Coordinates of C-alpha atoms (C1' of nucleotides) in Angstrom, one line a residue:
Chain A
M244 CA 184.5 152.4 11.1
R245 CA 183.0 155.0 13.0
I246 CA 179.8 155.3 15.1
G247 CA 177.5 156.8 12.5
E248 CA 178.6 154.2 9.7
L249 CA 178.0 151.5 12.2
A250 CA 174.5 152.8 13.2
E251 CA 173.5 152.7 9.7
R252 CA 174.7 149.8 8.4
A253 CA 173.0 147.9 11.4
G254 CA 170.1 149.8 10.9
T255 CA 169.8 151.7 14.3
T256 CA 170.9 155.0 15.5
T257 CA 174.3 156.5 17.3
R258 CA 172.4 157.1 20.4
A259 CA 171.5 153.5 20.6
L260 CA 175.1 152.5 20.4
R261 CA 176.1 154.9 23.0
Y262 CA 173.6 153.4 25.2
Y263 CA 174.8 149.7 24.6
E264 CA 178.2 151.0 25.4
S265 CA 176.9 152.7 28.6
R266 CA 175.3 149.4 29.4
G267 CA 178.7 147.5 28.8
L268 CA 177.1 145.5 26.0
L269 CA 179.1 147.0 23.3
P270 CA 182.1 148.7 24.2
A271 CA 184.2 150.6 21.6
R272 CA 187.8 151.0 20.7
R273 CA 188.9 154.7 20.6
A274 CA 190.9 156.6 17.8
V275 CA 193.5 159.1 18.7
N276 CA 190.9 162.0 18.4
G277 CA 188.6 160.3 20.9
Y278 CA 186.2 158.8 18.2
R279 CA 184.8 155.6 18.7
T280 CA 186.0 152.8 16.4
Y281 CA 184.3 149.8 15.4
D282 CA 185.4 146.7 13.1
E283 CA 183.2 144.0 11.4
D284 CA 183.2 141.8 14.2
D285 CA 181.3 144.6 16.1
L286 CA 178.8 144.8 13.5
R287 CA 178.1 141.3 13.9
L288 CA 177.6 141.6 17.8
L289 CA 175.4 144.5 17.1
Q290 CA 173.3 142.6 14.5
Q291 CA 172.9 139.9 17.2
I292 CA 171.6 142.5 19.7
R293 CA 169.2 144.1 17.1
T294 CA 167.8 140.6 16.0
L295 CA 167.0 139.8 19.5
Q296 CA 165.6 143.2 20.3
D297 CA 163.3 142.8 17.4
F298 CA 162.0 139.6 19.0
G299 CA 161.1 141.5 22.2
F300 CA 164.3 140.5 24.1
E301 CA 165.3 142.9 26.7
L302 CA 169.1 144.3 26.4
E303 CA 170.2 142.4 29.6
E304 CA 168.8 139.3 27.8
T305 CA 171.1 139.5 24.6
R306 CA 174.2 139.9 26.9
P307 CA 174.8 136.2 26.9
F308 CA 174.4 135.9 23.1
V309 CA 177.0 138.7 22.6
D310 CA 179.2 137.4 25.1
C311 CA 179.3 133.9 23.3
L312 CA 180.2 135.5 20.0
R313 CA 182.8 137.3 21.6
A314 CA 183.9 134.2 23.1
G315 CA 184.8 132.9 19.5
H316 CA 181.7 130.8 19.1
P317 CA 180.0 130.5 15.7
A318 CA 176.8 131.7 16.8
G319 CA 175.4 133.8 19.6
D320 CA 173.4 131.0 20.9
S321 CA 176.1 128.2 20.9
C322 CA 176.6 128.8 24.6
P323 CA 174.3 127.2 27.3
A324 CA 173.4 130.5 28.9
S325 CA 172.0 131.5 25.7
L326 CA 169.9 128.4 25.5
D327 CA 168.7 129.3 29.1
V328 CA 167.4 132.6 27.7
Y329 CA 165.8 130.9 24.8
R330 CA 163.8 128.8 27.3
R331 CA 162.9 131.5 29.6
K332 CA 161.5 133.4 26.8
L333 CA 159.7 130.7 25.4
A334 CA 157.8 130.1 28.9
E335 CA 157.5 134.0 29.3
L336 CA 155.9 134.0 25.8
D337 CA 153.5 131.0 26.5
A338 CA 152.4 132.5 29.7
L339 CA 151.8 136.0 28.1
I340 CA 150.1 134.4 25.2
G341 CA 147.9 132.5 27.2
Q342 CA 146.8 135.8 29.6
L343 CA 146.2 137.5 26.2
D344 CA 144.1 134.8 24.9
A345 CA 142.3 134.6 28.3
V346 CA 141.6 138.5 27.8
R347 CA 140.7 138.3 24.1
T348 CA 138.0 135.8 24.9
Q349 CA 136.5 137.9 27.9
V350 CA 136.4 140.9 26.0
G351 CA 135.0 139.2 23.0
A352 CA 132.4 137.9 25.1
Q353 CA 131.8 141.2 26.8
L354 CA 131.4 142.7 23.3
A355 CA 129.1 140.2 22.0
R356 CA 126.7 140.7 25.0
A357 CA 126.6 144.2 24.8
E358 CA 125.9 144.7 21.2
L359 CA 123.2 142.0 21.7
E360 CA 121.8 144.3 24.5
A361 CA 122.0 147.2 22.6
G362 CA 120.3 145.8 19.4
A363 CA 117.5 144.6 21.6
A364 CA 117.1 147.8 23.1
L365 CA 116.5 149.5 19.6
P366 CA 113.7 147.8 17.8
G367 CA 111.3 148.5 20.6
G368 CA 109.7 145.5 22.1
P369 CA 110.1 143.1 25.2
E370 CA 113.4 140.9 24.9
P371 CA 114.7 138.4 27.1
R372 CA 117.3 139.1 29.4
C373 CA 120.4 137.3 30.3
E374 CA 121.2 136.9 34.3
L375 CA 124.9 137.0 33.7
T376 CA 125.0 140.4 32.8
Q377 CA 126.4 141.4 36.2
G378 CA 129.3 140.0 38.3
A379 CA 130.9 137.7 35.5
L380 CA 134.0 139.8 35.5
T381 CA 137.1 138.5 37.4
H382 CA 140.1 140.2 38.8
D383 CA 143.0 137.7 37.4
G384 CA 145.5 140.8 38.0
L385 CA 146.8 141.0 34.5
T386 CA 149.6 143.4 34.4
D387 CA 150.4 144.8 31.0
Chain B
M288 CA 132.9 157.5 52.3
R289 CA 136.3 158.9 52.5
I290 CA 139.2 158.0 50.0
G291 CA 140.8 155.3 52.1
E292 CA 137.6 153.3 52.5
L293 CA 136.9 153.8 48.8
A294 CA 140.4 152.5 47.7
E295 CA 140.2 149.7 50.1
R296 CA 136.6 148.6 49.0
A297 CA 137.6 148.4 45.6
G298 CA 141.0 146.9 45.9
T299 CA 143.2 149.8 44.9
T300 CA 145.3 152.4 46.5
T301 CA 144.5 156.1 47.3
R302 CA 147.2 157.1 45.3
A303 CA 145.4 155.5 42.2
L304 CA 142.3 157.3 43.3
R305 CA 144.2 160.8 43.6
Y306 CA 145.7 159.9 40.0
Y307 CA 142.3 159.0 38.3
E308 CA 140.8 162.5 39.9
S309 CA 143.8 164.4 38.6
R310 CA 143.1 162.9 34.9
G311 CA 139.5 164.1 35.5
L312 CA 138.3 160.3 35.5
L313 CA 136.9 160.0 39.0
P314 CA 136.6 163.7 40.6
A315 CA 135.7 163.7 44.3
R316 CA 133.1 166.2 46.2
R317 CA 134.8 167.5 49.2
A318 CA 133.7 167.6 52.9
V319 CA 134.0 170.7 55.0
N320 CA 137.5 170.0 56.1
G321 CA 138.8 169.5 52.6
Y322 CA 138.8 165.5 52.5
R323 CA 137.5 163.7 49.7
T324 CA 134.3 162.3 49.8
Y325 CA 132.5 159.6 47.7
D326 CA 129.4 157.3 47.4
E327 CA 128.4 154.0 46.2
D328 CA 128.1 155.2 42.4
D329 CA 131.7 156.5 42.8
L330 CA 132.4 152.8 44.0
R331 CA 130.5 151.4 41.0
L332 CA 132.6 153.9 38.6
L333 CA 135.8 152.7 40.3
Q334 CA 134.9 149.2 39.9
Q335 CA 134.6 149.5 36.2
I336 CA 137.7 151.7 35.9
R337 CA 139.5 148.5 37.9
T338 CA 137.9 145.7 35.7
L339 CA 138.9 147.3 32.5
Q340 CA 142.3 147.8 34.0
D341 CA 142.7 144.5 34.8
F342 CA 141.8 143.6 31.2
G343 CA 145.0 145.9 30.1
F344 CA 143.1 148.7 29.1
E345 CA 144.7 151.9 29.4
L346 CA 142.9 154.8 31.5
E347 CA 141.8 156.6 28.7
E348 CA 140.3 153.7 27.3
T349 CA 138.2 153.4 30.4
R350 CA 136.6 156.7 30.3
P351 CA 133.6 156.2 27.5
F352 CA 132.5 153.3 29.9
V353 CA 132.8 155.8 33.0
D354 CA 130.9 158.5 31.2
C355 CA 128.3 155.9 30.1
L356 CA 127.7 155.1 33.6
R357 CA 127.8 158.6 34.8
A358 CA 125.1 159.4 32.2
G359 CA 122.9 156.9 34.0
H360 CA 123.1 153.9 31.6
P361 CA 122.7 150.3 33.2
A362 CA 126.2 149.3 32.1
G363 CA 129.4 150.9 31.5
D364 CA 129.2 149.2 27.7
S365 CA 125.7 150.1 27.0
C366 CA 126.9 153.0 24.9
P367 CA 128.6 153.0 21.4
A368 CA 131.6 154.8 22.4
S369 CA 132.2 152.0 24.7
L370 CA 131.7 149.5 22.2
D371 CA 134.2 151.1 19.7
V372 CA 136.7 150.5 22.5
Y373 CA 136.0 146.9 23.1
R374 CA 136.4 146.5 19.0
R375 CA 139.6 148.5 19.1
K376 CA 141.0 146.4 21.8
L377 CA 140.1 143.2 20.2
A378 CA 141.9 144.2 17.1
E379 CA 144.8 145.1 19.1
L380 CA 144.7 142.1 20.9
D381 CA 144.3 140.0 17.8
A382 CA 147.4 141.9 16.6
L383 CA 149.7 141.2 19.4
I384 CA 148.7 137.8 19.8
G385 CA 149.5 137.1 16.2
Q386 CA 152.9 138.8 16.6
L387 CA 153.7 136.8 19.8
D388 CA 152.6 133.7 18.4
A389 CA 155.1 134.5 15.2
V390 CA 157.7 135.3 18.0
R391 CA 157.1 132.0 19.7
T392 CA 157.7 130.0 16.5
Q393 CA 160.8 131.6 15.7
V394 CA 162.3 131.5 19.2
G395 CA 161.3 127.9 19.4
A396 CA 162.6 126.9 16.2
Q397 CA 166.2 128.8 17.0
L398 CA 166.1 126.8 20.3
A399 CA 165.8 123.6 18.6
R400 CA 168.5 124.4 16.2
A401 CA 170.9 125.5 18.7
E402 CA 170.1 122.7 21.0
L403 CA 170.8 120.1 17.9
E404 CA 173.9 121.9 17.1
A405 CA 175.3 121.6 20.8
G406 CA 174.2 118.2 20.8
A407 CA 176.3 117.4 17.6
A408 CA 179.3 119.2 18.8
L409 CA 179.5 117.4 21.7
P410 CA 182.7 115.1 22.0
G411 CA 181.8 111.3 21.4
G412 CA 179.2 112.1 19.2
P413 CA 175.5 113.3 19.9
E414 CA 173.5 111.8 22.5
P415 CA 169.8 112.2 23.1
R416 CA 169.3 114.2 26.2
C417 CA 165.9 113.4 27.0
E418 CA 162.3 113.0 25.3
L419 CA 161.1 116.6 25.3
T420 CA 164.3 117.5 23.1
Q421 CA 163.3 115.0 20.7
G422 CA 159.7 115.8 21.0
A423 CA 161.1 119.7 20.2
L424 CA 162.7 118.8 17.1
T425 CA 159.9 117.0 15.6
H426 CA 156.9 118.7 16.7
D427 CA 156.1 122.3 17.5
G428 CA 156.1 120.7 21.4
L429 CA 154.7 123.0 23.9
T430 CA 155.0 120.2 26.5
D431 CA 157.3 122.0 29.0
Chain C
dC11 C1' 189.6 181.4 7.5
dC12 C1' 185.2 179.8 7.3
dT13 C1' 181.9 176.7 6.7
dT14 C1' 179.9 171.7 6.9
dG15 C1' 179.6 167.7 9.0
dC16 C1' 180.7 164.2 11.9
dC17 C1' 182.0 163.4 16.6
dT18 C1' 182.0 164.2 21.9
dT19 C1' 180.0 164.1 26.7
dG20 C1' 176.1 165.6 29.6
dA21 C1' 171.7 166.2 30.8
dC22 C1' 166.8 166.3 30.5
dG23 C1' 162.3 164.3 28.3
dC24 C1' 159.2 160.7 27.5
dC25 C1' 155.6 157.1 28.0
dG26 C1' 151.8 155.0 32.0
dA27 C1' 150.4 154.5 36.2
dC28 C1' 151.0 154.9 39.7
dG29 C1' 155.1 154.4 44.4
dT30 C1' 157.2 156.9 47.9
dC31 C1' 158.5 160.1 50.6
dA32 C1' 157.8 164.9 53.0
dA33 C1' 155.5 168.3 55.6
dG34 C1' 151.6 169.5 57.8
dG35 C1' 146.5 169.8 58.8
dA36 C1' 142.2 167.1 60.9
dC37 C1' 140.1 164.2 64.0
dT38 C1' 139.5 160.5 67.6
dA39 C1' 140.7 158.4 71.9
dC40 C1' 142.7 158.5 76.3
Chain D
dG227 C1' 147.8 167.4 75.8
dT228 C1' 149.5 164.1 73.1
dA229 C1' 149.4 160.0 70.7
dG230 C1' 147.7 157.9 66.7
dT231 C1' 145.5 157.3 62.3
dC232 C1' 143.6 159.5 58.6
dC233 C1' 143.8 163.3 55.5
dT234 C1' 145.8 167.3 52.5
dT235 C1' 149.2 168.9 48.4
dG236 C1' 153.6 168.5 46.2
dA237 C1' 157.2 166.6 44.0
dC238 C1' 160.4 163.3 42.8
dG239 C1' 161.2 158.2 41.8
dT240 C1' 160.3 153.8 38.8
dC241 C1' 161.2 151.2 34.3
dG242 C1' 163.5 150.5 29.2
dG243 C1' 165.3 152.2 25.6
dC244 C1' 166.5 155.3 23.8
dG245 C1' 165.1 160.8 21.6
dT246 C1' 166.7 165.0 21.6
dC247 C1' 168.7 169.1 22.5
dA248 C1' 173.1 171.8 24.2
dA249 C1' 177.8 173.2 23.7
dG250 C1' 181.7 172.4 22.2
dG251 C1' 185.8 169.5 19.5
dC252 C1' 187.8 167.6 15.1
dA253 C1' 188.8 166.9 10.1
dA254 C1' 188.2 168.4 5.4
dG255 C1' 186.8 171.1 1.2
dG256 C1' 186.7 175.8 -0.7

DNA sequence: CCTTGCCTTGACGCCGACGTCAAGGACTAC
DNA sequence: GTAGTCCTTGACGTCGGCGTCAAGGCAAGG
C-alpha cells in the first residue's frame, strides 16, 4: 500500500509517516515510480508507535519497541530494552504526578485563602487576618 | 536599580526581564543613558510572576495578578480575574493529573504483563526474580 | 489532451520562554 | 587611554512533532 492508505488506516497523516522515516523509525520500500510502499507489517509497527505516542512516549522511546517487533518478536515489549523504557516512563510519570499533586495542593490553598479574604472584604466589618498570607510560597523549580 | 540587579534579586535573568517587557508584562522606566530602571515595586511584580511561573502558569496567566498588584491591591490574587485563573488552573491540573494517572495505570499493567511473559518464555521455566516483581503483579505496586 | 488526485522533495511555520551570540554604547577604575 | 563590566537592540537557535504550503512528477478517467 502507499503512504496515504497507511496513514488513513493507522489514523495518522502522511506528514507524520514521512517524519518517522526521516528519523529512521519507519523506513519505506520504494516502487519504481518513487512512491513509498508499505505492507501489513509496517502497519503493525506504526500502530505500536501510535499507541505509545498516545501514552505520551516520545518518538525515540518508541524505537526499542519497533526494533523489537522488527526483530520478529511477538510484541513490541517482548524485549528488555522496551521494558526499560516502560520502567523509566513509570518513574517519570510518578515524579511528574507527584509534582503536579504538590502544585495542585498549593494552588488550591491559595485559592481558598484568596476567596476567604475577598469574601471577608465585602460584607463590611472587622475580620481576622491570617499571618501566613505572605511568604508561604516556595520556589521548587517545577519546569513544565 | 538596573536590569542586572533586579534579575539577580529575583533569581532570573536579564533576558527574561527583556522578554517580559516585550510582552508588555513588566515595562521599565529608562534612565537618561537608555538603561532600564526598576524599583522595589517592580521587584514585587516580578516575584509574583516568578512564583506563578514556578507553579507552571503561563506568562499570560500571570498578567491578571500583575495588573492586580499594579492597581494597588495588597496581593496579586486579590482580584476576581486572578481567582478565575486559579480556578481554571485547578481544573486544568485535575484533568492533567487524571490523564497521567490513567496512563500510569496502563503502562504499569503493560509492564507487569510483559515481565510475566518474558519470565514464562525463559528456558527452564519461569523463575521469580525478585519480590518487587511479584508485588507489581499482585498489587498496583508503587514501590520502586 | 486535460483534469483530478495522489505522490515526491524541500523548506518554512508553530508554540513558549527564553538562551546565545553579535556589534556596539555607557560608565568606572586605574 | 584602556581595560573591564554593565548596558543596548537585533536576530537567530532551541525543543518535538509535526502542519502547511510550493513546485512539480506520475497514473487514470473522460
